[in-house]
Short mmCIF file of C-alpha atoms in Angstrom, two decimals:
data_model
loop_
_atom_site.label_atom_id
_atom_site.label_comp_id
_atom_site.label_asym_id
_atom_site.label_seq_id
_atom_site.Cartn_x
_atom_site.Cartn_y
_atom_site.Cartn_z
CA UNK U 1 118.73 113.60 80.30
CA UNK U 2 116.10 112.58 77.68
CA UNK U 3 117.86 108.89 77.36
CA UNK U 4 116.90 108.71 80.75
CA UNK U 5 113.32 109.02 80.80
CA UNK U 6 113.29 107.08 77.69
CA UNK U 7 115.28 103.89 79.13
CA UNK U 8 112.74 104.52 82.21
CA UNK U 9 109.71 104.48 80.05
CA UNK U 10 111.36 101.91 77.57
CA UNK U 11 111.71 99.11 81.59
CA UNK U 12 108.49 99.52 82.69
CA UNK U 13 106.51 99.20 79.08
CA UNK U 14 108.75 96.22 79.14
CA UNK U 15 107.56 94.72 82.76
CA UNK U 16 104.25 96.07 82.56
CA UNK U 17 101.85 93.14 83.02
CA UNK U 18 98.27 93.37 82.01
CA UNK U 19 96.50 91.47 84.93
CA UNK U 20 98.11 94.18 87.30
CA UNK U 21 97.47 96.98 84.94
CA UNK U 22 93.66 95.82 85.27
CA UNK U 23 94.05 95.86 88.74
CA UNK U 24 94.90 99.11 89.33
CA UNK U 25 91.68 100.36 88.18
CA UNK U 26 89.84 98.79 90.77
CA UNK U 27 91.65 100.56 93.99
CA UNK U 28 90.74 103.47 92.40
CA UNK U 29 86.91 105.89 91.78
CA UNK U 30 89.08 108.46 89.33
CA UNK U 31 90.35 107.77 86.40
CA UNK U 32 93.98 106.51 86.58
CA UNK U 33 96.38 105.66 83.90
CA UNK U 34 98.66 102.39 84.33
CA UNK U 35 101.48 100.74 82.60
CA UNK U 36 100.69 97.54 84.77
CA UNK U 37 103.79 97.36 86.82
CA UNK U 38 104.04 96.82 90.29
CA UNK U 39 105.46 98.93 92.66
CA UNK U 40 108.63 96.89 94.63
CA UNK U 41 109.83 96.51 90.61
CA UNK U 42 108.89 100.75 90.06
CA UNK U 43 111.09 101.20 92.81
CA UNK U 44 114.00 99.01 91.92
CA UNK U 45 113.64 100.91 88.09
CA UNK U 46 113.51 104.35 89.97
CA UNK U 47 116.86 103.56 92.01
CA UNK U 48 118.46 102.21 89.31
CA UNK U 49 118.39 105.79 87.25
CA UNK U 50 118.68 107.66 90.42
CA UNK U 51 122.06 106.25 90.03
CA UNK U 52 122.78 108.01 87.12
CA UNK U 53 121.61 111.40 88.53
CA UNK U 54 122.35 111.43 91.98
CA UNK U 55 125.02 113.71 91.40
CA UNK U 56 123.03 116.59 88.97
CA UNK U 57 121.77 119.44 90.55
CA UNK U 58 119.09 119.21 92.67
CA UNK U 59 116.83 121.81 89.80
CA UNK U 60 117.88 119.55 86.70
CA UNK U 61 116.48 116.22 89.19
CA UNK U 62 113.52 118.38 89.76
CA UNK U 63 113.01 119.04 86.11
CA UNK U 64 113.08 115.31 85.52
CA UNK U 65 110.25 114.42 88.15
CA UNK U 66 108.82 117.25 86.47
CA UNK U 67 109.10 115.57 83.07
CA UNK U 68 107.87 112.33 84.66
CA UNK U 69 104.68 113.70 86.33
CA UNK U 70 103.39 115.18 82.47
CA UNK U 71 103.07 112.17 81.65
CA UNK U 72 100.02 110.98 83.56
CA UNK U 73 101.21 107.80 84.16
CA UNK U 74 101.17 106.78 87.53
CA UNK U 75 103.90 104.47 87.69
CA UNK U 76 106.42 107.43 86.29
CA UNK U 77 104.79 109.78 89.48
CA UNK U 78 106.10 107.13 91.67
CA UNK U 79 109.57 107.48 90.27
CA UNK U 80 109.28 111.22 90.38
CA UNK U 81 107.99 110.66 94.11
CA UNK U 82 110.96 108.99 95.05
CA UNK U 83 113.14 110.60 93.36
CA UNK U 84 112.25 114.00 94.93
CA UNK U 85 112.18 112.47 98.50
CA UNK U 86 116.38 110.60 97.93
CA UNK U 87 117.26 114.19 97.44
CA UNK U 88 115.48 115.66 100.77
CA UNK U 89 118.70 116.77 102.36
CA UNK U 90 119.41 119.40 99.68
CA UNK U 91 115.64 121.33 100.66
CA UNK U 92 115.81 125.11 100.47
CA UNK U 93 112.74 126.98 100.97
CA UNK U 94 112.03 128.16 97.74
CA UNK U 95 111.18 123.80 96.66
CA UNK U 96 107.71 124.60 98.27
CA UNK U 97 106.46 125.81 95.15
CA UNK U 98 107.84 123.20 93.32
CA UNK U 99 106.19 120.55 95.54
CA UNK U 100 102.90 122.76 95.69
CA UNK U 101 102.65 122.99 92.06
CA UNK U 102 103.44 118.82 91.34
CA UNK U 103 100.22 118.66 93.69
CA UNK U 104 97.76 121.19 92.17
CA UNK U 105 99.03 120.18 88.50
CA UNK U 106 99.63 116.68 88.37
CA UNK U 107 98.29 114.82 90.93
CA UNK U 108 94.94 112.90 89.90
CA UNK U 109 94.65 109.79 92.59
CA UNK U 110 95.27 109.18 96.00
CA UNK U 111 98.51 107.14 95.25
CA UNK U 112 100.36 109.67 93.60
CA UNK U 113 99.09 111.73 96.51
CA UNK U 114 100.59 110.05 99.17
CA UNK U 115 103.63 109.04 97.68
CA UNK U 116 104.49 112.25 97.56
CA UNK U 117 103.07 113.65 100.46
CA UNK U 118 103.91 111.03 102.86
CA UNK U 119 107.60 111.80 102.11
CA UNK U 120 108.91 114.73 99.92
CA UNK U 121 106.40 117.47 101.47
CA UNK U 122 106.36 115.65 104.91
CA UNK U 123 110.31 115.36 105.15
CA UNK U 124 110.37 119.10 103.42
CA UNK U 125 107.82 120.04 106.64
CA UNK U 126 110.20 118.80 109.34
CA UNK U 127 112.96 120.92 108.06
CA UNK U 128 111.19 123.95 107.77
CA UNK U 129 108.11 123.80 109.78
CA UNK U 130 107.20 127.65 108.83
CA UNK U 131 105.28 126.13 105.82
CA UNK U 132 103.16 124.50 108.16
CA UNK U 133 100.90 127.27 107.79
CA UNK U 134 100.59 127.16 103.79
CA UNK U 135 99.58 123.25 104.55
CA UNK U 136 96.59 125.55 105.88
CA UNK U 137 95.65 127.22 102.45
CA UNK U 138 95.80 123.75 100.92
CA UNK U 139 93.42 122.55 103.03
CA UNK U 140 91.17 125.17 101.56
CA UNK U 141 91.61 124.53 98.14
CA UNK U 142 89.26 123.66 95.63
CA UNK U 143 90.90 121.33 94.49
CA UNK U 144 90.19 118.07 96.42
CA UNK U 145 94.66 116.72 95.91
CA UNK U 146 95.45 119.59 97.38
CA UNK U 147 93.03 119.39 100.55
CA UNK U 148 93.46 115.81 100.80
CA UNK U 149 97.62 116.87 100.26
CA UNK U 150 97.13 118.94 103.35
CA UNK U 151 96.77 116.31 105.86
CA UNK U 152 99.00 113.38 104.59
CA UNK U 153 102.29 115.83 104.35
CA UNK U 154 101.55 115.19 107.94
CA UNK U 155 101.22 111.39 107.83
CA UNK U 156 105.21 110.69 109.36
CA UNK U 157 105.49 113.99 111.89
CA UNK U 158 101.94 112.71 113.42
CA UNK U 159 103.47 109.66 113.52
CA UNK U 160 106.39 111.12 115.38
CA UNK U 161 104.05 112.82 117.76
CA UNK U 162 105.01 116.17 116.19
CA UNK U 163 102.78 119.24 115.20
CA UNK U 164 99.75 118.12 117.20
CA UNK U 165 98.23 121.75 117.30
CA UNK U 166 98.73 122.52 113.26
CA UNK U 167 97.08 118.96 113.08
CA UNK U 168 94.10 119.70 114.56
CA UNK U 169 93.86 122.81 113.27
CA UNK U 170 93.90 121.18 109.58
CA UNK U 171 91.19 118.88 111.34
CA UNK U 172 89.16 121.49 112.25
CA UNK U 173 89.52 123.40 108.16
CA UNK U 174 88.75 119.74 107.00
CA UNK U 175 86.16 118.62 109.69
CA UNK U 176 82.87 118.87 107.41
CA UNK U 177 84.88 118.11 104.11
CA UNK U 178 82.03 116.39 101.69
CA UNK U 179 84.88 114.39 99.39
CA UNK U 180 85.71 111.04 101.20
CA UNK U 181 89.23 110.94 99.96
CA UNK U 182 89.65 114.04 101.87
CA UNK U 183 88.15 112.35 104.93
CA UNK U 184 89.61 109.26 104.87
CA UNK U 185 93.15 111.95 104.73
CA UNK U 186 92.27 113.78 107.75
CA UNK U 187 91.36 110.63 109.45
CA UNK U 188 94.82 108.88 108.71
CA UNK U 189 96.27 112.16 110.00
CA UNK U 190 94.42 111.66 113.64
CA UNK U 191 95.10 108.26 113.76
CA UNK U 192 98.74 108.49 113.19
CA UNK U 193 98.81 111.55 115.88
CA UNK U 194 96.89 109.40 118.23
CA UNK U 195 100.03 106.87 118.29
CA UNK U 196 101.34 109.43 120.40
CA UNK U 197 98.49 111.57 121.84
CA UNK U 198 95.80 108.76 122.25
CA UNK U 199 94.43 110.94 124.54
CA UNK U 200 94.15 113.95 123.45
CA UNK U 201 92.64 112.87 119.77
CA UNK U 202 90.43 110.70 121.41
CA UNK U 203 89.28 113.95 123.03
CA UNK U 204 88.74 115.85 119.80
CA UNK U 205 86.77 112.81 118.32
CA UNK U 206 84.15 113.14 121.14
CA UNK U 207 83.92 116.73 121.09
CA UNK U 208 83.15 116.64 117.16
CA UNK U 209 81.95 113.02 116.89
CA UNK U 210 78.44 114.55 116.01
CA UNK U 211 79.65 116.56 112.93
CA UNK U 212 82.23 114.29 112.18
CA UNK U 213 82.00 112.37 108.89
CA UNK U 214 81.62 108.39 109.71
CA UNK U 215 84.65 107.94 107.70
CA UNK U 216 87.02 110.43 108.97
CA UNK U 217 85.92 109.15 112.46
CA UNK U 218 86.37 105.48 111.40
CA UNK U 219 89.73 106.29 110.57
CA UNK U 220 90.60 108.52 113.86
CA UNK U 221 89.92 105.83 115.81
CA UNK U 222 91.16 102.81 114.23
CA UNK U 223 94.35 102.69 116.46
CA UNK U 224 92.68 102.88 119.67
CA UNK U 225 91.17 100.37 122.14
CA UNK U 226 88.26 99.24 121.50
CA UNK U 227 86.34 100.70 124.68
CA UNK U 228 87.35 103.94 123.47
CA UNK U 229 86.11 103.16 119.56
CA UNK U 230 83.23 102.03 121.50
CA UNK U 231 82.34 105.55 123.09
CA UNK U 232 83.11 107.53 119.64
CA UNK U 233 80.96 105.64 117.74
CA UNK U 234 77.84 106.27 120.10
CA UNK U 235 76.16 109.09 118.43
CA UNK U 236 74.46 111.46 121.11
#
């Protein structure tokens, strides 16, 4: 298993590039640490291991994400990301903790964040929609990944038009949130919902359009017509 991570580590030192690996740093306030490689060839890296694994147990494929995400580096948290998320179909409940503790451990930037939110904890959420209500102790957390983590597991079911109530009750936990990472999360999660329920997040926006941070509101809206963004972006 250790000739594993080392061949991963060993490709992308090896494709790293320094002009992207200075680029990173400006999509990103926090501190983030880059080989320099870009993402389509992280994937293609990540799927060519996941070869060699596919058929361990799901725990020792955890324990290599796990191994990846210590390392800080964000490309390897992509590979653990996607690695997590091919093996989605072999969820049991008990992987919560797992995913909740990647999150409040690891995670230090919004990318890392979403790649594993958007798909691992948001596929894990559709399965067993129970832990829809521990999304609402996240959302609570001190911890800004794990509040921002709260509404982006919910990026693809708002999508699907799914889970409209636990989304707005996130909204509500979130609604005065000071951190605009967490803002801009909360907003993504309305807008997706809205694809579906234009109408009834457009009614939420107007009722809390007042208290509403300008960015979480910017991003509510984004998807709607523009007489609508009109009307929520008249402040009383």
């Amino acid at each position: 298993m250790k000739n594993i991570i080392d061949n991963i580590r060993r490709e992308l030192r090896q494709n790293a590039d320094e002009k992207t690996r200075k680029g990173s740093f400006r999509f990103f306030k926090e501190s983030v640490k880059p080989y320099g490689v870009k993402s389509a060839t992280v994937e293609v890296i990540g799927k060519k291991y996941f070869k060699e694994i596919k058929d361990m147990r799901k725990e020792e494929i955890f324990a290599l994400c796990e191994e990846l995400w210590e390392s800080g580096y964000m490309e390897e948290s992509f590979v653990a990301c996607n690695w997590s998320y091919y093996i989605c179909k072999k969820y049991e409940p008990a992987d919560f903790k797992i995913f909740r503790k990647w999150v409040d451990n690891y995670v230090g930037n919004w990318a890392s964040c979403d790649s594993l939110c958007n798909h691992s904890i948001g596929a894990f959420l559709e399965i067993y929609p129970a832990f829809l209500q521990e999304l609402k102790r996240w959302a609570k957390s001190r911890n800004r990944w794990m509040r921002r983590a709260s509404a982006v597991s919910l990026i693809i079911p708002a999508r699907e038009g799914k889970f409209l109530d636990d989304i707005f009750e996130l909204a509500n936990i979130l609604l005065l949130d000071q951190d605009d990472l967490v803002q801009k999360g909360y907003g993504w999660m309305l807008k997706e919902a809205s694809r579906r329920h234009q109408k009834e997040v457009f009614e939420y926006v107007m009722k809390n359009k007042t208290v509403m941070p300008r960015t979480a509101l910017r991003y509510s809206i984004e998807k709607m017509p523009e007489k609508l963004k009109v009307k929520a972006k008249a402040r009383h």
